[in-house]
GROMACS .gro file of C-alpha atoms in nm:
model
  498
    1MET     CA    1   1.151   0.322   3.015
    2ARG     CA    2   1.008   0.507   2.695
    3ILE     CA    3   0.758   0.458   2.494
    4VAL     CA    4   0.813   0.530   2.161
    5ARG     CA    5   0.617   0.776   1.958
    6ILE     CA    6   0.457   0.784   1.634
    7GLY     CA    7   0.305   1.085   1.472
    8PRO     CA    8   0.396   1.475   1.414
    9GLY     CA    9   0.721   1.538   1.509
   10SER     CA   10   0.839   1.169   1.471
   11HIS     CA   11   1.137   1.126   1.201
   12ALA     CA   12   1.331   0.843   1.302
   13THR     CA   13   1.276   0.505   1.284
   14PRO     CA   14   1.337   0.245   1.605
   15SER     CA   15   1.457  -0.098   1.526
   16ALA     CA   16   1.233  -0.380   1.440
   17GLU     CA   17   1.393  -0.559   1.729
   18THR     CA   18   1.278  -0.313   2.042
   19VAL     CA   19   0.950  -0.158   1.864
   20GLY     CA   20   0.822  -0.478   1.647
   21ASN     CA   21   0.797  -0.505   1.296
   22LYS     CA   22   0.454  -0.283   1.244
   23ALA     CA   23   0.553  -0.032   1.445
   24ALA     CA   24   0.848   0.032   1.326
   25ASN     CA   25   0.714  -0.001   0.965
   26LEU     CA   26   0.410   0.259   1.120
   27ALA     CA   27   0.671   0.530   1.245
   28ARG     CA   28   0.882   0.476   0.850
   29MET     CA   29   0.545   0.590   0.665
   30ALA     CA   30   0.516   0.888   0.910
   31ALA     CA   31   0.827   0.980   0.742
   32LEU     CA   32   0.790   0.930   0.478
   33GLY     CA   33   0.478   1.180   0.541
   34LEU     CA   34   0.212   0.911   0.484
   35PRO     CA   35  -0.119   0.940   0.629
   36VAL     CA   36  -0.084   0.732   0.930
   37PRO     CA   37  -0.307   0.732   1.219
   38PRO     CA   38  -0.085   0.870   1.489
   39ALA     CA   39   0.035   0.620   1.824
   40PHE     CA   40   0.279   0.514   2.122
   41VAL     CA   41   0.434   0.186   2.162
   42LEU     CA   42   0.526  -0.020   2.451
   43PRO     CA   43   0.833  -0.247   2.403
   44VAL     CA   44   0.905  -0.588   2.308
   45SER     CA   45   1.153  -0.569   2.648
   46LEU     CA   46   0.827  -0.581   2.891
   47CYS     CA   47   0.644  -0.872   2.777
   48ALA     CA   48   0.845  -1.154   2.905
   49ALA     CA   49   0.773  -0.971   3.290
   50ILE     CA   50   0.356  -0.888   3.193
   51SER     CA   51   0.311  -1.232   3.111
   52ARG     CA   52   0.458  -1.345   3.379
   53GLY     CA   53   0.287  -1.135   3.642
   54ASP     CA   54   0.603  -0.904   3.733
   55PRO     CA   55   0.469  -0.622   3.968
   56GLU     CA   56   0.719  -0.352   3.892
   57ALA     CA   57   0.659  -0.422   3.440
   58ARG     CA   58   0.265  -0.339   3.514
   59GLU     CA   59   0.356  -0.021   3.749
   60LYS     CA   60   0.587   0.052   3.436
   61LEU     CA   61   0.291  -0.039   3.168
   62GLU     CA   62   0.081   0.177   3.325
   63ALA     CA   63   0.298   0.506   3.347
   64GLY     CA   64   0.375   0.441   3.011
   65LEU     CA   65   0.003   0.380   2.963
   66ALA     CA   66  -0.057   0.789   3.085
   67GLU     CA   67   0.226   0.941   2.890
   68GLY     CA   68   0.132   0.770   2.591
   69ILE     CA   69  -0.278   0.861   2.593
   70ALA     CA   70  -0.167   1.206   2.710
   71TRP     CA   71   0.054   1.236   2.375
   72LEU     CA   72  -0.256   1.100   2.227
   73GLU     CA   73  -0.490   1.398   2.321
   74GLU     CA   74  -0.227   1.652   2.233
   75VAL     CA   75  -0.190   1.532   1.935
   76THR     CA   76  -0.542   1.435   1.811
   77GLY     CA   77  -0.754   1.729   1.992
   78ARG     CA   78  -0.961   1.450   2.189
   79LEU     CA   79  -0.983   1.292   2.508
   80PHE     CA   80  -0.975   0.912   2.597
   81GLY     CA   81  -1.357   0.830   2.653
   82ASP     CA   82  -1.485   1.208   2.701
   83PRO     CA   83  -1.892   1.197   2.628
   84ARG     CA   84  -1.857   1.472   2.363
   85ARG     CA   85  -1.542   1.424   2.148
   86PRO     CA   86  -1.400   1.123   2.256
   87LEU     CA   87  -1.119   0.958   2.173
   88LEU     CA   88  -1.073   0.584   2.096
   89VAL     CA   89  -0.750   0.349   2.036
   90SER     CA   90  -0.702   0.032   1.883
   91VAL     CA   91  -0.442  -0.236   2.091
   92ARG     CA   92  -0.180  -0.453   1.852
   93SER     CA   93   0.041  -0.671   1.841
   94GLY     CA   94   0.385  -0.667   1.674
   95ALA     CA   95   0.697  -0.882   1.740
   96ALA     CA   96   1.058  -0.825   1.530
   97ARG     CA   97   0.884  -1.066   1.231
   98SER     CA   98   0.563  -1.089   1.079
   99MET     CA   99   0.346  -1.321   1.213
  100PRO     CA  100  -0.049  -1.227   1.080
  101GLY     CA  101  -0.349  -1.338   1.283
  102MET     CA  102  -0.148  -1.486   1.583
  103LEU     CA  103  -0.144  -1.243   1.822
  104ASP     CA  104  -0.414  -1.077   1.955
  105THR     CA  105  -0.625  -0.712   1.907
  106VAL     CA  106  -0.860  -0.460   2.058
  107LEU     CA  107  -1.077  -0.221   1.894
  108ASP     CA  108  -1.233   0.058   2.018
  109VAL     CA  109  -1.102   0.067   2.368
  110GLY     CA  110  -1.249   0.406   2.509
  111CYS     CA  111  -1.625   0.328   2.406
  112SER     CA  112  -1.791   0.371   2.765
  113PRO     CA  113  -2.166   0.443   2.722
  114ALA     CA  114  -2.051   0.847   2.766
  115ALA     CA  115  -1.805   0.757   2.440
  116VAL     CA  116  -2.117   0.636   2.274
  117ARG     CA  117  -2.299   0.979   2.386
  118GLY     CA  118  -1.928   1.210   2.238
  119LEU     CA  119  -1.936   0.957   1.909
  120VAL     CA  120  -2.324   1.047   1.826
  121ARG     CA  121  -2.218   1.428   1.910
  122LEU     CA  122  -1.962   1.390   1.755
  123THR     CA  123  -2.023   1.221   1.413
  124GLY     CA  124  -2.458   1.278   1.415
  125ASN     CA  125  -2.463   0.876   1.384
  126PRO     CA  126  -2.604   0.720   1.683
  127HIS     CA  127  -2.593   0.358   1.433
  128PHE     CA  128  -2.182   0.413   1.372
  129ALA     CA  129  -2.187   0.436   1.776
  130TRP     CA  130  -2.283   0.168   1.863
  131ASP     CA  131  -2.173  -0.033   1.584
  132CYS     CA  132  -1.853   0.110   1.787
  133ARG     CA  133  -1.967  -0.023   2.094
  134ARG     CA  134  -2.073  -0.294   1.955
  135ARG     CA  135  -1.719  -0.383   1.807
  136PHE     CA  136  -1.603  -0.254   2.145
  137LEU     CA  137  -1.733  -0.564   2.305
  138GLU     CA  138  -1.676  -0.822   2.068
  139SER     CA  139  -1.361  -0.792   2.078
  140PHE     CA  140  -1.284  -0.707   2.446
  141GLY     CA  141  -1.517  -0.992   2.586
  142GLY     CA  142  -1.364  -1.187   2.376
  143VAL     CA  143  -0.981  -1.121   2.381
  144VAL     CA  144  -0.977  -0.979   2.765
  145LEU     CA  145  -1.221  -1.161   2.954
  146GLY     CA  146  -1.244  -1.493   2.687
  147VAL     CA  147  -1.586  -1.460   2.677
  148GLU     CA  148  -1.606  -1.742   2.349
  149ARG     CA  149  -1.644  -1.587   2.006
  150ALA     CA  150  -1.949  -1.853   1.922
  151VAL     CA  151  -2.116  -1.737   2.222
  152LEU     CA  152  -2.085  -1.313   2.161
  153ALA     CA  153  -2.200  -1.479   1.778
  154ARG     CA  154  -2.521  -1.515   1.886
  155VAL     CA  155  -2.613  -1.243   2.065
  156ALA     CA  156  -2.512  -1.036   1.713
  157ARG     CA  157  -2.781  -1.351   1.540
  158ASP     CA  158  -3.074  -1.402   1.785
  159VAL     CA  159  -3.074  -0.975   1.749
  160ALA     CA  160  -3.043  -1.006   1.351
  161ALA     CA  161  -3.273  -1.308   1.363
  162ALA     CA  162  -3.602  -1.131   1.517
  163GLU     CA  163  -3.509  -0.786   1.231
  164GLY     CA  164  -3.570  -1.011   0.960
  165VAL     CA  165  -3.222  -0.836   0.830
  166ALA     CA  166  -2.926  -0.908   0.825
  167GLU     CA  167  -2.697  -0.854   1.029
  168ASP     CA  168  -2.445  -0.599   0.842
  169ASP     CA  169  -2.822  -0.448   0.858
  170LEU     CA  170  -2.948  -0.346   1.160
  171ASP     CA  171  -3.048  -0.001   1.226
  172ALA     CA  172  -2.960   0.248   1.498
  173GLU     CA  173  -3.191   0.111   1.817
  174ALA     CA  174  -3.151  -0.295   1.723
  175ALA     CA  175  -2.747  -0.167   1.723
  176GLU     CA  176  -2.793  -0.006   2.087
  177ARG     CA  177  -2.999  -0.343   2.157
  178LEU     CA  178  -2.743  -0.606   2.076
  179ALA     CA  179  -2.456  -0.391   2.294
  180ALA     CA  180  -2.686  -0.403   2.526
  181GLY     CA  181  -2.706  -0.813   2.482
  182LEU     CA  182  -2.322  -0.879   2.448
  183ASP     CA  183  -2.313  -0.654   2.806
  184GLN     CA  184  -2.530  -0.919   2.972
  185VAL     CA  185  -2.391  -1.154   2.804
  186ILE     CA  186  -2.024  -1.106   2.943
  187LEU     CA  187  -2.127  -0.976   3.257
  188ALA     CA  188  -2.276  -1.303   3.293
  189ALA     CA  189  -1.942  -1.538   3.148
  190ALA     CA  190  -1.693  -1.373   3.272
  191GLY     CA  191  -1.784  -1.051   3.523
  192PRO     CA  192  -1.846  -0.679   3.424
  193VAL     CA  193  -1.675  -0.462   3.153
  194PRO     CA  194  -1.461  -0.244   3.335
  195GLU     CA  195  -1.647   0.163   3.213
  196ALA     CA  196  -1.331   0.379   3.336
  197PRO     CA  197  -1.116   0.384   2.975
  198MET     CA  198  -0.744   0.337   3.135
  199ASP     CA  199  -0.862   0.026   3.252
  200GLN     CA  200  -1.039  -0.075   2.982
  201LEU     CA  201  -0.623   0.018   2.821
  202ARG     CA  202  -0.445  -0.108   3.073
  203ALA     CA  203  -0.633  -0.491   3.079
  204ALA     CA  204  -0.605  -0.484   2.654
  205ALA     CA  205  -0.255  -0.416   2.650
  206GLU     CA  206  -0.172  -0.674   2.903
  207ALA     CA  207  -0.403  -0.875   2.719
  208VAL     CA  208  -0.196  -0.859   2.404
  209TYR     CA  209   0.139  -0.894   2.531
  210ARG     CA  210   0.019  -1.188   2.702
  211SER     CA  211  -0.106  -1.343   2.394
  212TRP     CA  212   0.236  -1.429   2.317
  213THR     CA  213   0.181  -1.696   2.465
  214GLY     CA  214  -0.104  -1.802   2.330
  215GLU     CA  215  -0.107  -2.176   2.117
  216ARG     CA  216  -0.186  -2.058   1.808
  217ALA     CA  217   0.157  -1.796   1.855
  218ARG     CA  218   0.336  -2.063   1.959
  219THR     CA  219   0.236  -2.326   1.658
  220TYR     CA  220   0.264  -2.029   1.408
  221ARG     CA  221   0.723  -2.021   1.606
  222ARG     CA  222   0.735  -2.360   1.574
  223LEU     CA  223   0.641  -2.414   1.262
  224GLU     CA  224   0.857  -2.088   1.087
  225HIS     CA  225   1.111  -2.140   1.263
  226LEU     CA  226   1.020  -1.766   1.476
  227GLU     CA  227   1.111  -1.937   1.803
  228ASP     CA  228   1.413  -1.718   1.914
  229LEU     CA  229   1.208  -1.437   1.935
  230ALA     CA  230   1.187  -1.242   2.257
  231GLY     CA  231   0.796  -1.120   2.211
  232THR     CA  232   0.555  -0.879   2.124
  233ALA     CA  233   0.518  -0.501   2.120
  234VAL     CA  234   0.180  -0.333   2.165
  235THR     CA  235   0.132  -0.062   2.008
  236VAL     CA  236  -0.177   0.238   2.081
  237GLN     CA  237  -0.296   0.386   1.803
  238ALA     CA  238  -0.559   0.636   1.757
  239MET     CA  239  -0.863   0.432   1.589
  240VAL     CA  240  -0.948   0.596   1.240
  241TYR     CA  241  -1.324   0.445   1.106
  242GLY     CA  242  -1.363   0.289   0.788
  243ASN     CA  243  -1.776   0.186   0.980
  244ARG     CA  244  -1.865   0.587   0.965
  245ASN     CA  245  -2.066   0.610   0.705
  246GLN     CA  246  -2.116   0.521   0.296
  247LYS     CA  247  -1.829   0.670   0.263
  248SER     CA  248  -1.567   0.480   0.520
  249ALA     CA  249  -1.416   0.148   0.496
  250ALA     CA  250  -1.174  -0.103   0.529
  251GLY     CA  251  -0.966  -0.298   0.320
  252VAL     CA  252  -0.601  -0.549   0.276
  253ALA     CA  253  -0.409  -0.492  -0.018
  254PHE     CA  254  -0.057  -0.592  -0.240
  255SER     CA  255   0.123  -0.374  -0.466
  256ARG     CA  256   0.180  -0.720  -0.673
  257ASP     CA  257  -0.028  -1.055  -0.695
  258PRO     CA  258   0.107  -1.254  -0.434
  259SER     CA  259  -0.009  -1.597  -0.517
  260THR     CA  260   0.041  -1.538  -0.930
  261GLY     CA  261   0.342  -1.277  -0.922
  262ALA     CA  262   0.184  -1.068  -1.146
  263ALA     CA  263   0.180  -0.704  -1.132
  264PRO     CA  264  -0.129  -0.545  -1.081
  265GLN     CA  265  -0.210  -0.432  -0.733
  266VAL     CA  266  -0.447  -0.660  -0.560
  267ILE     CA  267  -0.712  -0.511  -0.325
  268ASP     CA  268  -0.995  -0.642  -0.124
  269ALA     CA  269  -1.200  -0.430   0.109
  270LEU     CA  270  -1.577  -0.409   0.276
  271PHE     CA  271  -1.764  -0.062   0.326
  272GLU     CA  272  -1.902   0.001   0.653
  273SER     CA  273  -1.664  -0.226   0.778
  274GLN     CA  274  -1.349  -0.175   1.036
  275GLY     CA  275  -1.015  -0.390   0.957
  276GLU     CA  276  -1.102  -0.718   1.112
  277ASP     CA  277  -1.352  -0.817   0.915
  278VAL     CA  278  -1.090  -0.867   0.637
  279VAL     CA  279  -0.860  -0.944   0.765
  280SER     CA  280  -0.980  -1.199   1.017
  281GLY     CA  281  -1.185  -1.388   0.675
  282ALA     CA  282  -1.524  -1.441   0.836
  283ARG     CA  283  -1.680  -1.192   0.582
  284THR     CA  284  -1.576  -1.153   0.126
  285PRO     CA  285  -1.472  -0.809   0.013
  286LEU     CA  286  -1.544  -0.649  -0.245
  287ASP     CA  287  -1.241  -0.563  -0.486
  288GLY     CA  288  -1.072  -0.227  -0.560
  289ALA     CA  289  -1.270  -0.150  -0.841
  290ALA     CA  290  -1.530  -0.114  -0.615
  291LEU     CA  291  -1.335   0.115  -0.420
  292ALA     CA  292  -1.260   0.313  -0.718
  293ARG     CA  293  -1.703   0.353  -0.814
  294ARG     CA  294  -1.732   0.468  -0.497
  295VAL     CA  295  -1.448   0.680  -0.327
  296PRO     CA  296  -1.237   0.660  -0.630
  297ALA     CA  297  -0.958   0.980  -0.481
  298ALA     CA  298  -0.934   0.686  -0.193
  299ALA     CA  299  -0.896   0.459  -0.417
  300ALA     CA  300  -0.655   0.656  -0.615
  301SER     CA  301  -0.406   0.794  -0.356
  302LEU     CA  302  -0.459   0.416  -0.273
  303THR     CA  303  -0.301   0.309  -0.571
  304ARG     CA  304  -0.049   0.565  -0.541
  305VAL     CA  305   0.100   0.519  -0.175
  306LEU     CA  306   0.124   0.093  -0.269
  307ALA     CA  307   0.418   0.200  -0.533
  308ASP     CA  308   0.568   0.430  -0.341
  309LEU     CA  309   0.548   0.201  -0.058
  310GLU     CA  310   0.707  -0.108  -0.238
  311HIS     CA  311   0.946   0.151  -0.385
  312ALA     CA  312   1.061   0.286  -0.016
  313PHE     CA  313   1.107  -0.103   0.075
  314ALA     CA  314   1.262  -0.153  -0.196
  315ASP     CA  315   0.996  -0.508  -0.217
  316VAL     CA  316   0.632  -0.629  -0.231
  317GLN     CA  317   0.415  -0.428   0.051
  318ASP     CA  318   0.145  -0.571   0.253
  319ILE     CA  319  -0.107  -0.303   0.397
  320GLU     CA  320  -0.416  -0.231   0.590
  321PHE     CA  321  -0.554   0.077   0.528
  322THR     CA  322  -0.884   0.264   0.621
  323ILE     CA  323  -1.146   0.515   0.448
  324GLU     CA  324  -1.326   0.771   0.667
  325ASP     CA  325  -1.580   0.920   0.569
  326GLY     CA  326  -1.347   0.963   0.266
  327THR     CA  327  -0.983   0.985   0.370
  328LEU     CA  328  -0.737   0.703   0.334
  329TRP     CA  329  -0.535   0.589   0.657
  330ILE     CA  330  -0.264   0.346   0.642
  331LEU     CA  331  -0.201   0.100   0.962
  332GLN     CA  332   0.022  -0.146   0.915
  333THR     CA  333   0.262  -0.262   0.525
  334ARG     CA  334   0.479  -0.514   0.622
  335ALA     CA  335   0.665  -0.785   0.283
  336ALA     CA  336   0.404  -0.975   0.092
  337LYS     CA  337   0.439  -1.267   0.227
  338ARG     CA  338   0.422  -1.495  -0.123
  339THR     CA  339   0.451  -1.814  -0.300
  340PRO     CA  340   0.748  -1.924  -0.376
  341ARG     CA  341   0.656  -1.886  -0.771
  342ALA     CA  342   0.543  -1.504  -0.686
  343ALA     CA  343   0.863  -1.553  -0.519
  344VAL     CA  344   1.067  -1.501  -0.811
  345ARG     CA  345   0.845  -1.298  -1.028
  346PHE     CA  346   0.849  -1.004  -0.835
  347ALA     CA  347   1.281  -1.115  -0.831
  348VAL     CA  348   1.294  -1.106  -1.159
  349ASP     CA  349   1.109  -0.802  -1.217
  350MET     CA  350   1.253  -0.549  -1.008
  351VAL     CA  351   1.625  -0.717  -1.145
  352ALA     CA  352   1.444  -0.602  -1.409
  353GLU     CA  353   1.282  -0.238  -1.332
  354GLY     CA  354   1.598  -0.113  -1.137
  355LEU     CA  355   1.451  -0.173  -0.794
  356ILE     CA  356   1.688  -0.455  -0.722
  357GLN     CA  357   2.022  -0.607  -0.764
  358PRO     CA  358   2.096  -0.944  -0.892
  359ALA     CA  359   2.238  -1.001  -0.626
  360GLU     CA  360   1.974  -0.932  -0.383
  361ALA     CA  361   1.706  -1.069  -0.603
  362LEU     CA  362   1.988  -1.427  -0.544
  363ALA     CA  363   1.972  -1.341  -0.203
  364ARG     CA  364   1.558  -1.319  -0.119
  365LEU     CA  365   1.513  -1.662  -0.273
  366SER     CA  366   1.816  -1.787  -0.123
  367GLY     CA  367   1.555  -2.016   0.071
  368VAL     CA  368   1.337  -2.126  -0.302
  369ASP     CA  369   1.281  -2.549  -0.315
  370LEU     CA  370   1.278  -2.523  -0.707
  371ALA     CA  371   1.100  -2.861  -0.711
  372THR     CA  372   0.816  -2.616  -0.587
  373LEU     CA  373   0.805  -2.433  -0.897
  374GLY     CA  374   0.656  -2.709  -1.095
  375GLU     CA  375   0.319  -2.623  -1.237
  376ARG     CA  376   0.065  -2.846  -1.169
  377ARG     CA  377  -0.280  -2.797  -1.409
  378ILE     CA  378  -0.530  -2.972  -1.441
  379THR     CA  379  -0.652  -3.160  -1.726
  380ALA     CA  380  -0.881  -3.330  -1.698
  381ALA     CA  381  -1.231  -3.327  -1.392
  382GLY     CA  382  -1.482  -3.474  -1.263
  383ALA     CA  383  -1.832  -3.277  -1.160
  384GLU     CA  384  -1.767  -2.901  -1.046
  385PHE     CA  385  -1.765  -2.913  -0.671
  386ALA     CA  386  -1.796  -2.542  -0.537
  387ALA     CA  387  -1.665  -2.166  -0.695
  388GLY     CA  388  -1.434  -1.934  -0.500
  389THR     CA  389  -1.079  -1.732  -0.567
  390GLY     CA  390  -0.819  -1.847  -0.584
  391ALA     CA  391  -0.623  -1.703  -0.276
  392SER     CA  392  -0.337  -1.974  -0.309
  393GLY     CA  393  -0.194  -2.145  -0.666
  394GLY     CA  394  -0.134  -2.461  -0.766
  395VAL     CA  395  -0.284  -2.837  -0.738
  396ALA     CA  396  -0.375  -3.018  -0.468
  397ILE     CA  397  -0.558  -3.368  -0.397
  398GLY     CA  398  -0.699  -3.509  -0.094
  399ARG     CA  399  -0.964  -3.627   0.167
  400ALA     CA  400  -1.183  -3.353   0.267
  401ALA     CA  401  -1.188  -3.270   0.656
  402PHE     CA  402  -1.391  -3.001   0.898
  403ASP     CA  403  -1.196  -2.868   1.149
  404PRO     CA  404  -0.828  -2.906   1.251
  405ALA     CA  405  -0.911  -3.181   1.448
  406ALA     CA  406  -0.968  -3.416   1.179
  407ALA     CA  407  -0.725  -3.300   0.962
  408ARG     CA  408  -0.509  -3.484   1.201
  409ARG     CA  409  -0.693  -3.796   1.193
  410LEU     CA  410  -0.665  -3.856   0.842
  411ALA     CA  411  -0.337  -3.747   0.792
  412ASP     CA  412  -0.223  -4.019   1.074
  413ALA     CA  413  -0.345  -4.287   0.886
  414GLY     CA  414  -0.101  -4.178   0.575
  415ASP     CA  415  -0.409  -3.927   0.344
  416PRO     CA  416  -0.383  -3.590   0.172
  417VAL     CA  417  -0.653  -3.405   0.343
  418ILE     CA  418  -0.804  -3.099   0.237
  419LEU     CA  419  -0.966  -2.885   0.539
  420VAL     CA  420  -1.272  -2.736   0.406
  421ARG     CA  421  -1.408  -2.446   0.680
  422PRO     CA  422  -1.649  -2.216   0.645
  423ASP     CA  423  -1.429  -1.879   0.660
  424THR     CA  424  -1.027  -1.917   0.794
  425SER     CA  425  -0.923  -1.864   1.125
  426THR     CA  426  -0.507  -1.836   1.234
  427ALA     CA  427  -0.647  -2.051   1.479
  428ASP     CA  428  -0.670  -2.310   1.256
  429VAL     CA  429  -0.240  -2.300   1.145
  430GLU     CA  430  -0.177  -2.641   1.226
  431GLY     CA  431  -0.465  -2.775   1.036
  432PHE     CA  432  -0.276  -2.574   0.792
  433SER     CA  433   0.046  -2.722   0.843
  434ILE     CA  434  -0.090  -3.092   0.765
  435SER     CA  435  -0.323  -3.016   0.472
  436ALA     CA  436  -0.264  -2.983   0.069
  437GLY     CA  437  -0.536  -2.768   0.043
  438ILE     CA  438  -0.702  -2.531   0.132
  439VAL     CA  439  -1.155  -2.383   0.072
  440THR     CA  440  -1.386  -2.184   0.319
  441ALA     CA  441  -1.722  -2.068   0.189
  442VAL     CA  442  -1.643  -1.716   0.333
  443GLY     CA  443  -1.305  -1.462   0.336
  444GLY     CA  444  -1.090  -1.240   0.103
  445ARG     CA  445  -0.768  -1.373  -0.139
  446THR     CA  446  -0.630  -1.110   0.146
  447ALA     CA  447  -0.731  -1.278   0.505
  448HIS     CA  448  -0.493  -1.330   0.771
  449ALA     CA  449  -0.534  -1.695   0.720
  450ALA     CA  450  -0.511  -1.645   0.289
  451LEU     CA  451  -0.192  -1.513   0.395
  452VAL     CA  452  -0.048  -1.815   0.573
  453ALA     CA  453  -0.206  -2.058   0.332
  454ARG     CA  454   0.054  -1.879   0.041
  455GLN     CA  455   0.321  -1.894   0.338
  456MET     CA  456   0.334  -2.244   0.420
  457GLY     CA  457   0.255  -2.311  -0.004
  458ARG     CA  458  -0.082  -2.522   0.047
  459PRO     CA  459  -0.376  -2.450  -0.316
  460CYS     CA  460  -0.656  -2.188  -0.134
  461VAL     CA  461  -0.927  -2.133  -0.265
  462VAL     CA  462  -1.170  -1.866  -0.052
  463GLY     CA  463  -1.499  -1.748  -0.072
  464CYS     CA  464  -1.737  -1.981  -0.253
  465ALA     CA  465  -2.044  -1.875  -0.236
  466GLY     CA  466  -2.217  -2.140  -0.277
  467LEU     CA  467  -2.084  -2.374  -0.028
  468SER     CA  468  -2.258  -2.403   0.314
  469VAL     CA  469  -2.030  -2.590   0.598
  470ASP     CA  470  -2.120  -2.796   0.874
  471PRO     CA  471  -1.796  -2.883   1.065
  472ALA     CA  472  -2.026  -3.103   1.390
  473ALA     CA  473  -2.185  -3.309   1.104
  474GLY     CA  474  -1.860  -3.329   0.883
  475ALA     CA  475  -2.046  -3.249   0.567
  476ALA     CA  476  -2.039  -2.988   0.359
  477ARG     CA  477  -2.258  -2.904   0.056
  478GLY     CA  478  -2.118  -2.738  -0.287
  479GLU     CA  479  -2.321  -2.623  -0.580
  480GLY     CA  480  -2.268  -2.939  -0.698
  481GLY     CA  481  -2.359  -3.170  -0.443
  482SER     CA  482  -2.302  -3.336  -0.138
  483ILE     CA  483  -1.984  -3.397   0.071
  484ALA     CA  484  -1.904  -3.591   0.365
  485GLU     CA  485  -1.563  -3.623   0.574
  486GLY     CA  486  -1.313  -3.858   0.370
  487ASP     CA  487  -1.434  -3.792   0.005
  488TRP     CA  488  -1.253  -3.718  -0.224
  489LEU     CA  489  -1.143  -3.318  -0.334
  490THR     CA  490  -0.972  -3.162  -0.565
  491VAL     CA  491  -0.843  -2.825  -0.566
  492ASP     CA  492  -0.770  -2.536  -0.792
  493GLY     CA  493  -0.582  -2.280  -0.610
  494ASP     CA  494  -0.522  -2.081  -1.006
  495ALA     CA  495  -0.860  -2.120  -1.124
  496GLY     CA  496  -1.022  -2.107  -0.797
  497ARG     CA  497  -1.238  -2.394  -0.820
  498VAL     CA  498  -1.280  -2.725  -0.633
   0.00000   0.00000   0.00000
């Protein structure tokens, strides 16, 4: 088995069938000279064998990881888990067709206690170092060891409550205590987290391969008719840090609006964060104007890169990016998921701009149902219950459900459903498929779940700041009062109103 290297000295673009769409596009961006962190890829062909526990496949995996890490150390000048100049990596999935948020990712792999000391030495920022350790423990504990996310989240809430601050405002000492608390909770629930970086890496890579057979991935492939895909690749990439300091950020951007088809770029970002904070939908991001105010040079570079990528791929692009201490890095690009309305506008505008030919535009629209292109608008409405950001356009009316099981109950009774959630997780994908519309208290229009809502043509409003949702109680409170399961709601995905 040969690994595929992406970075200095790599110019070929491997097949998406071999290394997945994500890695193939990374390689193409690297060949274009765009700022891509170096990475190596373990192929799709290992996925099935690793998932069934084949010993020979595991030997190939270990050999590929050792070869790839040695190369990353060479090109970065850092050593994996080193106590002075540590290299940390992300371990990401990638099938031949994009499956946003349906497969697993493990971040900050290699962040052992020794590496934490190295990050402090390297940056002089102990809060950043302990934040990386915290993120690694949450990621590894949840994805690899199977500790429930709610259990891990409770540790952070308890530390923040004891400090009397928000979870994002912990100081370095509290961040260290949070990491220690996570260590203890994971130990009690699933056993110790390995300290040896290569042990962490091997376990993370196996977990990412195994996520191919997870319930949400299988559900998504069934809903999107992707059952013929062979598996996922595993991409191991040098970490860049959007959580390093106040001039650092992580975000997602579209080269055009994927909901309406309008030309202005769409940019969401969070400062002092890593990419999962944005794409998970667990926090409400800032827009491109906020990014330009704090890191204007990086924001200008991002605008140029979006335009360059759209021209290179001749299609609207959805990218994930990190800004580390004012320097822009591109972590991913792919064709943007879009509403039918946006698909038509993209095609028409790109023909007018000479970017694609009419035959290509017609081919891209061959699967669009013309019946979905009619626009619904609200001409009169009752009291506004909540307001947020429109993530997927259109109007939907239905009964409120606060979890996928409740959505199924109401749908089985013959009523349309509006899924109302604290945030949107891709674990809710089956709930999306049976709902007429989606509403969330937090999250942005670029979160993975918002992408899936657009792809499915579901009107979606995210980031409703005044909305509080209690799924266990089957109730929610908004600026316009309270609702219970089964109450009727109208969602306006264009205006961002409920």
